[in-house]
Coordinates of N, CA and C in Angstrom, one line a residue:
M18 N 13.3 37.7 -51.5 CA 11.9 37.3 -51.5 C 11.8 36.1 -50.6
Q19 N 10.8 36.3 -49.6 CA 10.5 35.2 -48.7 C 9.4 34.3 -49.3
K20 N 9.3 33.1 -48.9 CA 8.3 32.2 -49.3 C 7.7 31.4 -48.1
V21 N 6.4 31.2 -48.1 CA 5.7 30.4 -47.0 C 4.8 29.5 -47.7
K22 N 4.7 28.3 -47.2 CA 3.7 27.3 -47.8 C 3.3 26.3 -46.8
V23 N 2.0 26.1 -46.7 CA 1.3 25.1 -45.8 C 0.4 24.3 -46.7
N24 N 0.5 23.0 -46.6 CA -0.4 22.2 -47.3 C -0.7 20.8 -46.6
G25 N -1.8 20.2 -47.0 CA -2.1 18.9 -46.4 C -3.4 18.4 -47.0
T26 N -3.8 17.2 -46.5 CA -5.0 16.5 -47.0 C -6.2 16.9 -46.2
I27 N -7.3 17.1 -46.9 CA -8.6 17.4 -46.2 C -9.6 16.2 -46.7
N28 N -10.3 15.7 -45.7 CA -11.3 14.6 -46.0 C -12.6 15.2 -46.5
A29 N -12.5 15.8 -47.7 CA -13.7 16.3 -48.4 C -13.3 16.4 -49.9
S30 N -14.3 16.4 -50.7 CA -14.0 16.5 -52.2 C -13.4 17.9 -52.5
A31 N -12.7 17.9 -53.6 CA -12.1 19.2 -54.1 C -13.1 20.2 -54.3
D32 N -14.3 19.8 -54.8 CA -15.4 20.7 -55.1 C -15.9 21.3 -53.8
E33 N -16.0 20.5 -52.7 CA -16.5 21.0 -51.4 C -15.5 22.0 -50.8
V34 N -14.2 21.7 -50.9 CA -13.2 22.6 -50.4 C -13.1 23.9 -51.2
W35 N -13.2 23.7 -52.5 CA -13.1 24.9 -53.4 C -14.2 25.9 -53.2
K36 N -15.4 25.3 -52.9 CA -16.6 26.2 -52.6 C -16.3 27.2 -51.5
L37 N -15.6 26.7 -50.4 CA -15.3 27.6 -49.3 C -14.1 28.5 -49.7
V38 N -13.1 28.0 -50.3 CA -11.9 28.7 -50.6 C -12.2 29.8 -51.7
A39 N -13.0 29.5 -52.7 CA -13.3 30.5 -53.7 C -14.2 31.6 -53.3
D40 N -14.8 31.6 -52.1 CA -15.6 32.7 -51.6 C -14.6 33.7 -51.0
F41 N -14.2 34.7 -51.9 CA -13.2 35.7 -51.5 C -13.6 36.5 -50.2
G42 N -14.9 36.6 -50.0 CA -15.4 37.4 -48.8 C -15.7 36.5 -47.6
G43 N -15.3 35.2 -47.7 CA -15.7 34.3 -46.6 C -14.5 33.7 -45.8
L44 N -13.4 34.3 -45.8 CA -12.2 33.8 -45.1 C -12.5 33.7 -43.6
D45 N -13.3 34.5 -43.1 CA -13.6 34.5 -41.6 C -14.4 33.2 -41.3
Q46 N -14.9 32.5 -42.3 CA -15.7 31.3 -42.0 C -14.8 30.1 -41.5
F47 N -13.5 30.2 -41.9 CA -12.7 29.0 -41.6 C -11.3 29.4 -41.1
V48 N -11.0 30.7 -40.9 CA -9.7 31.1 -40.3 C -10.0 31.8 -39.0
E49 N -9.7 31.1 -37.9 CA -10.0 31.5 -36.6 C -9.4 32.9 -36.2
A50 N -8.3 33.3 -36.8 CA -7.6 34.5 -36.4 C -8.3 35.7 -37.0
I51 N -9.3 35.5 -37.9 CA -10.0 36.6 -38.6 C -11.4 36.7 -38.0
T52 N -11.7 37.8 -37.4 CA -13.0 38.0 -36.8 C -14.1 38.5 -37.7
N53 N -13.6 39.2 -38.8 CA -14.6 39.7 -39.8 C -13.9 39.8 -41.1
C54 N -14.7 39.6 -42.2 CA -14.2 39.8 -43.5 C -15.3 40.5 -44.3
S55 N -15.0 41.7 -44.8 CA -16.0 42.4 -45.6 C -15.4 42.6 -47.0
I56 N -16.3 42.8 -48.0 CA -15.8 42.8 -49.4 C -16.4 44.0 -50.1
E57 N -15.5 44.6 -50.9 CA -16.0 45.8 -51.8 C -15.7 45.3 -53.2
G58 N -16.8 45.4 -54.1 CA -16.6 45.0 -55.5 C -16.9 43.6 -55.7
N59 N -16.9 43.2 -57.0 CA -17.1 41.8 -57.4 C -16.1 41.3 -58.3
G60 N -15.8 40.0 -58.2 CA -14.8 39.4 -59.2 C -13.4 39.9 -59.0
I61 N -12.6 39.8 -60.1 CA -11.2 40.2 -60.1 C -11.2 41.7 -59.8
G62 N -10.3 42.0 -58.9 CA -10.1 43.4 -58.4 C -10.9 43.7 -57.2
A63 N -11.8 42.8 -56.7 CA -12.5 43.0 -55.5 C -11.5 43.2 -54.3
I64 N -11.9 44.0 -53.3 CA -11.0 44.2 -52.2 C -11.7 43.6 -50.9
R65 N -11.0 42.8 -50.2 CA -11.6 42.3 -48.9 C -10.8 43.0 -47.8
T66 N -11.5 43.3 -46.7 CA -10.9 43.9 -45.5 C -11.0 42.8 -44.4
L67 N -9.9 42.3 -43.9 CA -9.9 41.4 -42.9 C -9.6 42.1 -41.5
T68 N -10.5 41.8 -40.6 CA -10.3 42.3 -39.2 C -9.7 41.1 -38.4
L69 N -8.5 41.3 -37.8 CA -7.8 40.3 -37.1 C -8.3 40.4 -35.6
Q70 N -8.0 39.3 -34.9 CA -8.4 39.2 -33.4 C -7.8 40.4 -32.6
D71 N -6.6 40.9 -33.0 CA -6.0 42.0 -32.3 C -6.5 43.4 -32.7
G72 N -7.5 43.4 -33.6 CA -8.1 44.6 -34.1 C -7.4 45.1 -35.4
G73 N -6.3 44.6 -35.7 CA -5.6 45.0 -36.9 C -6.4 44.7 -38.2
K74 N -6.2 45.5 -39.2 CA -6.9 45.3 -40.5 C -6.0 45.1 -41.6
V75 N -6.3 44.2 -42.5 CA -5.5 43.9 -43.7 C -6.5 44.0 -44.9
K76 N -6.0 44.7 -45.9 CA -6.8 44.8 -47.2 C -6.1 44.0 -48.2
E77 N -6.9 43.1 -48.9 CA -6.4 42.3 -49.9 C -7.2 42.4 -51.2
K78 N -6.5 42.2 -52.3 CA -7.1 42.4 -53.6 C -7.2 41.0 -54.3
L79 N -8.3 40.6 -54.9 CA -8.4 39.4 -55.7 C -7.8 39.6 -57.0
E80 N -6.7 38.8 -57.3 CA -6.0 39.0 -58.5 C -6.4 38.0 -59.6
S81 N -6.8 36.8 -59.2 CA -7.3 35.8 -60.1 C -8.1 34.7 -59.4
L82 N -9.1 34.1 -60.1 CA -9.9 33.1 -59.6 C -10.2 32.1 -60.7
D83 N -9.4 31.0 -60.6 CA -9.5 30.0 -61.7 C -10.2 28.8 -61.2
G84 N -11.5 28.7 -61.5 CA -12.4 27.7 -61.0 C -12.0 26.3 -61.6
E85 N -11.6 26.3 -62.9 CA -11.2 25.0 -63.5 C -10.1 24.3 -62.8
N86 N -9.0 25.1 -62.5 CA -7.8 24.5 -61.8 C -7.9 24.7 -60.3
R87 N -9.0 25.4 -59.8 CA -9.2 25.6 -58.3 C -8.0 26.4 -57.7
V88 N -7.7 27.5 -58.3 CA -6.6 28.4 -57.7 C -7.1 29.8 -57.6
L89 N -6.9 30.4 -56.4 CA -7.3 31.8 -56.1 C -6.0 32.5 -55.8
T90 N -5.7 33.6 -56.4 CA -4.5 34.4 -56.0 C -5.0 35.8 -55.6
Y91 N -4.2 36.4 -54.7 CA -4.5 37.7 -54.1 C -3.3 38.4 -53.7
S92 N -3.4 39.7 -53.5 CA -2.3 40.5 -53.1 C -2.7 41.3 -51.9
I93 N -1.7 41.7 -51.1 CA -2.0 42.6 -49.9 C -1.8 44.0 -50.4
V94 N -2.9 44.8 -50.2 CA -2.9 46.2 -50.6 C -2.5 47.1 -49.4
E95 N -2.9 46.7 -48.2 CA -2.6 47.5 -47.0 C -2.5 46.6 -45.8
S96 N -1.5 46.7 -44.9 CA -1.4 45.8 -43.8 C -0.5 46.5 -42.7
P97 N -0.8 46.1 -41.5 CA 0.0 46.6 -40.4 C 1.4 45.9 -40.3
M98 N 1.5 44.7 -41.0 CA 2.7 43.9 -41.0 C 3.8 44.6 -41.8
P99 N 5.0 44.4 -41.5 CA 6.1 45.0 -42.2 C 6.5 44.2 -43.5
I100 N 5.5 44.1 -44.4 CA 5.8 43.3 -45.6 C 5.3 44.1 -46.8
E101 N 6.0 43.8 -48.0 CA 5.6 44.4 -49.2 C 5.6 43.4 -50.3
N102 N 5.0 43.7 -51.4 CA 5.0 42.8 -52.6 C 4.5 41.4 -52.3
Y103 N 3.5 41.4 -51.5 CA 2.9 40.1 -51.1 C 2.0 39.6 -52.1
T104 N 2.2 38.3 -52.5 CA 1.2 37.6 -53.4 C 0.9 36.3 -52.8
G105 N -0.3 36.0 -52.6 CA -0.7 34.7 -52.0 C -1.5 33.9 -52.9
A106 N -1.6 32.6 -52.7 CA -2.3 31.7 -53.5 C -2.9 30.6 -52.6
M107 N -4.2 30.2 -53.0 CA -4.8 29.1 -52.3 C -5.2 28.1 -53.5
E108 N -4.8 26.9 -53.3 CA -5.1 25.9 -54.4 C -5.7 24.6 -53.8
V109 N -6.6 24.0 -54.5 CA -7.3 22.8 -54.1 C -7.1 21.8 -55.2
K110 N -6.6 20.6 -54.9 CA -6.4 19.6 -55.9 C -7.1 18.3 -55.4
P111 N -7.8 17.6 -56.3 CA -8.5 16.4 -55.9 C -7.4 15.3 -55.7
I112 N -7.7 14.5 -54.7 CA -6.9 13.2 -54.5 C -7.7 12.1 -55.0
D113 N -9.0 12.0 -54.5 CA -10.0 11.1 -54.9 C -11.3 11.7 -54.6
D114 N -12.4 11.0 -54.7 CA -13.8 11.6 -54.5 C -14.0 12.2 -53.1
G115 N -13.3 11.6 -52.1 CA -13.6 12.1 -50.8 C -12.4 12.8 -50.1
Q116 N -11.3 13.0 -50.9 CA -10.2 13.7 -50.3 C -9.6 14.7 -51.3
S117 N -9.0 15.8 -50.7 CA -8.3 16.7 -51.6 C -7.1 17.3 -50.9
E118 N -6.2 17.9 -51.6 CA -5.0 18.5 -51.1 C -5.3 20.0 -51.2
F119 N -5.0 20.7 -50.0 CA -5.2 22.2 -49.9 C -3.8 22.7 -49.7
T120 N -3.4 23.8 -50.5 CA -2.2 24.5 -50.4 C -2.4 26.0 -50.3
W121 N -1.8 26.6 -49.3 CA -1.9 28.0 -49.1 C -0.4 28.5 -49.1
S122 N -0.1 29.4 -50.0 CA 1.3 29.8 -50.1 C 1.4 31.3 -50.4
S123 N 2.6 31.8 -50.3 CA 2.8 33.2 -50.6 C 4.3 33.5 -50.8
T124 N 4.5 34.6 -51.5 CA 5.9 35.2 -51.6 C 5.7 36.7 -51.2
F125 N 6.8 37.2 -50.5 CA 6.7 38.6 -50.1 C 8.1 39.1 -49.7
E126 N 8.2 40.3 -49.5 CA 9.4 41.0 -49.0 C 9.1 41.5 -47.6
A127 N 9.9 41.1 -46.6 CA 9.8 41.6 -45.3 C 10.8 42.7 -44.9
A128 N 10.4 43.6 -44.1 CA 11.4 44.6 -43.6 C 12.6 43.9 -43.0
E129 N 13.7 44.4 -43.2 CA 15.0 43.8 -42.7 C 14.9 43.5 -41.2
G130 N 15.2 42.3 -40.8 CA 15.2 41.9 -39.4 C 13.9 41.3 -39.0
T131 N 12.9 41.3 -39.9 CA 11.5 40.8 -39.5 C 11.2 39.5 -40.3
E132 N 12.1 39.1 -41.2 CA 11.8 38.0 -42.1 C 11.3 36.7 -41.4
D133 N 12.0 36.3 -40.4 CA 11.6 35.1 -39.6 C 10.3 35.2 -38.9
D134 N 10.1 36.4 -38.3 CA 8.8 36.7 -37.6 C 7.7 36.6 -38.6
M135 N 7.8 37.2 -39.7 CA 6.7 37.3 -40.7 C 6.5 35.9 -41.3
K136 N 7.5 35.1 -41.6 CA 7.3 33.8 -42.0 C 6.5 33.0 -41.0
E137 N 6.9 33.1 -39.7 CA 6.3 32.4 -38.7 C 4.8 32.8 -38.5
A138 N 4.5 34.1 -38.6 CA 3.2 34.6 -38.4 C 2.3 34.1 -39.6
L139 N 2.8 34.1 -40.8 CA 2.0 33.7 -41.9 C 1.8 32.2 -41.9
E140 N 2.8 31.4 -41.6 CA 2.7 30.0 -41.4 C 1.6 29.6 -40.4
G141 N 1.6 30.4 -39.3 CA 0.6 30.2 -38.3 C -0.8 30.5 -38.8
L142 N -1.0 31.5 -39.6 CA -2.3 31.9 -40.1 C -2.7 30.9 -41.1
Y143 N -1.8 30.4 -42.0 CA -2.2 29.4 -43.0 C -2.5 28.1 -42.4
S144 N -1.8 27.7 -41.3 CA -2.1 26.5 -40.6 C -3.5 26.6 -39.9
L145 N -3.9 27.8 -39.4 CA -5.2 28.0 -38.8 C -6.3 27.8 -39.9
G146 N -6.0 28.3 -41.1 CA -6.9 28.2 -42.2 C -7.1 26.7 -42.6
F147 N -6.0 26.0 -42.7 CA -6.0 24.6 -43.1 C -6.8 23.8 -42.0
E148 N -6.5 24.0 -40.7 CA -7.2 23.3 -39.7 C -8.7 23.7 -39.7
G149 N -9.0 25.0 -40.0 CA -10.4 25.4 -40.0 C -11.1 24.8 -41.2
L150 N -10.5 24.6 -42.3 CA -11.2 23.9 -43.4 C -11.5 22.5 -43.1
K151 N -10.5 21.8 -42.4 CA -10.7 20.4 -42.0 C -11.8 20.3 -41.1
S152 N -11.9 21.2 -40.1 CA -13.0 21.1 -39.1 C -14.4 21.5 -39.7
T153 N -14.4 22.5 -40.6 CA -15.6 22.9 -41.2 C -16.2 21.9 -42.1
L154 N -15.3 21.1 -42.8 CA -15.8 20.1 -43.7 C -15.8 18.8 -43.1

């Protein structure tokens, strides 16, 4: 099982950051590599389809949305990437009134020989999301 994690401080309140992160259909608002995000269904079990800059499509399922602890978890249902059993999490923790910590992490199994490439690709995506949140807020 592979693990990837990107985290850091954002100069915005946890509530402001969570408002963007909790919008399961709004990932394209702050992740530059995603050109479109459409959603089918509502709440837990909803499916979002992400269209990537290269035209690839990834389908993800909302597994949990914990507003009290500000944690969203999701899984990949369909992807052009050679990965399986992917579970991702986005978490927002307050530092003080004007700062919060954002963490985007995942565990997954990659096809043999692609582990390093998949870790690098996902770290890059998560970093884009972190930078996008910082610049949006």
